[in-house]
CSV table of C-alpha atoms in Angstrom, one decimal:
chain,number,residue,atom,x,y,z
A,9,LYS,CA,112.1,140.1,99.1
A,10,GLN,CA,111.5,140.6,102.9
A,11,TRP,CA,108.9,138.0,103.1
A,12,TYR,CA,111.3,135.4,101.6
A,13,GLN,CA,114.0,136.5,104.2
A,14,ARG,CA,111.8,136.2,107.0
A,15,ARG,CA,110.6,132.7,105.6
A,16,VAL,CA,114.3,131.7,105.4
A,17,ALA,CA,115.2,132.7,109.1
A,18,ILE,CA,112.0,130.7,110.3
A,19,THR,CA,112.9,127.8,108.4
A,20,ALA,CA,116.5,127.8,109.6
A,21,GLY,CA,115.2,127.9,113.3
A,22,ILE,CA,112.9,125.0,112.7
A,23,LEU,CA,115.6,122.9,110.9
A,24,THR,CA,118.2,123.4,113.4
A,25,SER,CA,115.9,122.5,116.2
A,26,ASN,CA,115.4,119.2,114.3
A,27,GLY,CA,118.9,118.0,114.0
A,28,TRP,CA,119.7,119.5,110.4
A,29,THR,CA,122.9,121.2,110.2
A,30,ASN,CA,123.6,124.2,107.7
A,31,GLU,CA,126.3,123.4,105.2
A,32,ILE,CA,126.4,126.2,102.9
A,33,SER,CA,124.6,129.6,103.2
A,34,GLN,CA,125.0,131.9,100.2
A,35,GLU,CA,122.6,134.5,98.4
A,36,LYS,CA,121.6,132.0,95.7
A,37,TYR,CA,121.5,128.7,98.0
A,38,ARG,CA,121.2,127.4,101.4
A,39,ILE,CA,122.0,123.7,101.7
A,40,TRP,CA,121.3,121.8,105.1
A,41,LYS,CA,122.3,118.4,105.8
A,42,LYS,CA,120.8,115.7,108.3
A,43,ASN,CA,122.4,112.0,108.8
A,44,ILE,CA,119.7,109.0,109.2
A,45,PRO,CA,122.4,106.4,110.9
A,46,GLU,CA,119.5,103.7,111.2
A,47,GLU,CA,118.9,104.0,107.3
A,48,ASN,CA,122.5,104.7,106.3
A,49,VAL,CA,121.5,107.9,104.3
A,50,THR,CA,122.0,111.3,104.5
A,51,LEU,CA,119.3,113.8,103.7
A,52,TYR,CA,119.9,117.1,102.1
A,53,LYS,CA,117.7,120.3,101.8
A,54,ILE,CA,118.5,122.8,99.2
A,55,PHE,CA,116.7,126.3,99.1
A,56,GLY,CA,117.1,128.6,96.5
A,57,SER,CA,115.2,131.3,94.2
A,58,PHE,CA,115.1,132.6,90.8
A,59,ASP,CA,113.7,135.9,89.5
A,60,THR,CA,114.0,135.2,85.8
A,61,VAL,CA,111.7,132.3,85.2
A,62,SER,CA,108.2,131.5,86.6
A,63,ALA,CA,107.3,128.3,88.5
A,64,VAL,CA,105.5,126.6,85.5
A,65,GLU,CA,108.8,127.1,83.6
A,66,PHE,CA,111.2,125.7,86.3
A,67,TYR,CA,108.8,122.7,86.5
A,68,ASN,CA,108.8,121.9,83.0
A,69,ALA,CA,112.7,121.9,83.0
A,70,GLN,CA,112.5,119.1,85.7
A,71,VAL,CA,109.9,116.9,83.7
A,72,ASN,CA,110.7,117.4,80.1
A,73,ASP,CA,113.0,114.4,80.1
A,74,GLN,CA,113.6,114.4,76.2
A,75,TYR,CA,114.8,118.1,76.5
A,76,ARG,CA,116.9,117.2,79.7
A,77,SER,CA,118.9,114.5,77.7
A,78,VAL,CA,120.2,117.4,75.5
A,79,TRP,CA,121.1,119.9,78.3
A,80,ASP,CA,122.2,117.7,81.0
A,81,LYS,CA,125.5,116.0,79.8
A,82,SER,CA,125.5,113.6,82.6
A,83,VAL,CA,122.3,111.7,81.2
A,84,SER,CA,123.1,108.4,79.3
A,85,SER,CA,119.5,107.6,79.2
A,86,LEU,CA,116.2,109.2,80.5
A,87,TYR,CA,112.7,108.2,79.5
A,88,VAL,CA,109.1,107.1,81.0
A,89,VAL,CA,108.9,103.3,81.5
A,90,ASP,CA,105.2,103.4,82.3
A,91,ASN,CA,102.6,105.9,82.6
A,92,ILE,CA,100.4,105.0,85.7
A,93,THR,CA,98.2,108.2,85.5
A,94,ASN,CA,98.3,111.7,84.1
A,95,ASN,CA,100.4,113.1,87.1
A,96,ASN,CA,102.3,109.7,87.9
A,97,GLU,CA,104.9,107.6,85.7
A,98,ILE,CA,107.7,105.1,86.1
A,99,VAL,CA,111.1,106.5,85.0
A,100,TYR,CA,114.3,105.0,84.0
A,101,TRP,CA,117.6,107.3,84.3
A,102,ALA,CA,121.1,106.2,83.8
A,103,THR,CA,123.8,108.8,84.5
A,104,LYS,CA,127.5,109.1,83.9
A,105,PHE,CA,129.6,109.7,87.1
A,106,PRO,CA,133.3,110.8,87.2
A,107,PHE,CA,136.0,108.3,87.1
A,108,PRO,CA,136.7,106.2,89.2
A,109,LEU,CA,133.1,106.0,90.4
A,110,GLN,CA,130.9,103.6,88.3
A,111,ASP,CA,128.0,104.9,86.3
A,112,ARG,CA,124.7,104.7,87.9
A,113,ASP,CA,121.0,104.1,87.0
A,114,TYR,CA,117.7,104.5,88.6
A,115,VAL,CA,114.2,103.1,88.4
A,116,PHE,CA,111.7,105.5,90.2
A,117,GLU,CA,108.2,106.5,90.4
A,118,ARG,CA,107.6,110.1,89.7
A,119,SER,CA,104.5,112.1,90.5
A,120,HIS,CA,103.9,116.0,90.1
A,121,LEU,CA,100.8,118.1,91.0
A,122,MET,CA,100.0,121.8,90.8
A,123,ASN,CA,98.1,123.6,93.2
A,124,GLU,CA,97.1,127.1,92.1
A,125,LYS,CA,95.6,128.0,95.5
A,126,SER,CA,98.8,127.9,97.3
A,127,ASN,CA,100.9,128.9,93.9
A,128,THR,CA,103.1,125.6,94.2
A,129,ILE,CA,104.0,122.8,92.1
A,130,GLU,CA,105.3,119.5,93.7
A,131,ILE,CA,107.6,116.9,92.1
A,132,ALA,CA,108.3,113.6,94.1
A,133,SER,CA,110.3,110.9,93.1
A,134,ARG,CA,111.2,107.6,94.9
A,135,SER,CA,113.0,104.4,93.9
A,136,ILE,CA,111.4,101.4,93.0
A,137,THR,CA,111.7,97.9,91.1
A,138,HIS,CA,110.2,97.2,87.7
A,139,LYS,CA,110.2,94.1,86.0
A,140,SER,CA,111.2,95.7,82.6
A,141,LYS,CA,114.1,97.1,84.0
A,142,PRO,CA,116.4,94.4,85.6
A,143,ILE,CA,119.7,95.4,87.0
A,144,TYR,CA,122.4,95.8,84.4
A,145,PRO,CA,126.1,94.8,85.1
A,146,THR,CA,127.3,98.1,83.3
A,147,PHE,CA,125.8,100.3,85.9
A,148,CYS,CA,125.5,100.5,89.7
A,149,ARG,CA,121.7,100.4,90.4
A,150,VAL,CA,120.6,103.0,93.2
A,151,LEU,CA,118.1,101.1,95.1
A,152,LYS,CA,117.6,103.9,97.9
A,153,TYR,CA,116.8,107.2,96.3
A,154,GLY,CA,114.2,109.8,96.8
A,155,SER,CA,113.3,113.5,96.4
A,156,LYS,CA,110.8,116.0,96.6
A,157,LEU,CA,110.9,119.5,94.9
A,158,VAL,CA,108.5,122.1,96.2
A,159,ILE,CA,108.3,125.2,93.7
A,160,ARG,CA,106.4,128.2,95.1
A,161,ALA,CA,105.6,131.0,93.0
A,162,ASP,CA,106.1,134.6,94.4
A,163,LYS,CA,102.8,135.9,92.9
A,164,ASP,CA,101.6,133.7,90.2
A,165,LEU,CA,102.6,130.4,88.6
A,166,TYR,CA,103.1,131.8,85.1
A,167,GLN,CA,104.6,135.1,86.3
A,168,LYS,CA,108.6,135.5,86.7
A,169,GLY,CA,109.7,134.9,90.3
A,170,MET,CA,109.8,131.6,92.4
A,171,SER,CA,111.5,129.9,94.9
A,172,TYR,CA,112.1,126.0,95.7
A,173,CYS,CA,113.0,123.6,98.2
A,174,LEU,CA,114.7,120.3,97.2
A,175,THR,CA,114.8,117.4,99.8
A,176,TYR,CA,117.2,114.7,98.5
A,177,TYR,CA,118.6,111.3,99.5
A,178,ASP,CA,120.7,109.0,97.4
A,179,ASP,CA,122.6,105.8,98.4
A,180,PHE,CA,125.8,105.6,96.4
A,181,GLY,CA,125.6,101.9,96.3
A,182,MET,CA,129.3,101.6,97.2
A,183,PRO,CA,131.7,102.7,100.0
A,184,ILE,CA,132.5,106.3,99.8
A,185,PRO,CA,134.0,108.7,102.7
A,186,ASN,CA,131.2,111.0,103.9
A,187,GLN,CA,133.6,113.9,102.9
A,188,VAL,CA,133.4,113.0,99.3
A,189,LYS,CA,129.6,112.4,99.4
A,190,ASP,CA,129.2,115.9,101.0
A,191,ARG,CA,131.4,117.5,98.4
A,192,LEU,CA,129.5,115.9,95.6
A,193,ALA,CA,126.2,116.9,97.1
A,194,THR,CA,127.0,120.5,98.0
A,195,THR,CA,128.8,121.2,94.4
A,196,LYS,CA,126.7,119.1,92.1
A,197,ILE,CA,123.3,119.8,93.1
A,198,PRO,CA,123.7,123.7,92.9
A,199,GLU,CA,125.5,123.3,89.6
A,200,PHE,CA,122.6,121.1,88.5
A,201,LEU,CA,119.8,123.5,89.6
A,202,ASP,CA,121.7,126.3,87.9
A,203,LYS,CA,121.4,124.3,84.6
A,204,VAL,CA,117.7,123.7,85.2
A,205,HIS,CA,117.3,127.2,85.6
A,206,ASP,CA,119.0,128.0,82.1
A,207,ALA,CA,116.8,125.3,80.7
A,208,ALA,CA,113.8,127.0,82.3
A,209,VAL,CA,114.7,129.9,80.6
A,210,TYR,CA,114.9,128.4,77.1
A,211,LEU,CA,111.7,126.5,77.6
A,212,GLY,CA,109.7,129.6,78.7
A,213,SER,CA,111.0,131.5,75.5
A,214,THR,CA,109.4,128.6,73.2
A,215,GLY,CA,106.0,128.9,74.9
A,216,LYS,CA,105.5,125.2,74.7
A,217,LEU,CA,104.8,124.4,78.4
A,218,TYR,CA,103.4,121.4,80.0
A,219,VAL,CA,100.9,122.0,82.8
A,220,PRO,CA,100.3,119.3,85.5
A,221,TYR,CA,96.9,117.9,86.2
A,222,PRO,CA,94.4,118.7,87.7
A,223,GLN,CA,93.9,121.7,85.5
A,224,SER,CA,91.6,124.5,86.7
A,225,SER,CA,90.0,126.7,84.3
A,226,ALA,CA,92.9,129.4,85.2
A,227,SER,CA,95.4,127.0,84.3
A,228,LYS,CA,94.1,126.5,80.8
A,229,ARG,CA,95.7,130.0,79.7
A,230,ASN,CA,98.7,127.9,78.9
């Protein structure tokens, strides 16, 4: 993938010039970090690629909440609270955290969109409040959370071979040393993405794949 390596090099130069630092650089993953002191958050960017799943399969592993509750053992609860449009919904997510950290929960708006001209699928999430989901004392409610996942197919959205960029921030809601935050981010996120890959392989084998709207005539082959 010479084109992919060229894009990685160009991206690295752009990120460095904009204040990002490279935390991990491996064949499978490249993780970058940028502190935003005025907002008290740390942004992370994770780049990677997989040859064994398609962009549509990888996308489905992200938004099939019922199946994620099976393969992701950290999930306590995950479901859609309210459907705004076909490609936009309010989601509740409760997740287990290792002791001594308190379990956390999220209420967020999630949107997703496919662009067959650019061979990309995007999933964007941001924390919100919702009247049906008050703060529960058994969880630490995460009030500052956001992510954007861009999945790019190598050739075609339905063919094996894709790369991705995940931009992510998450306020822990409790005092945690920066070294611990970095360790959690640089270990747990890659582990999670490996699990997403495995889930995508399984979903691809079932042939039961959801395609995000708007659907062009070409996308109806699924």
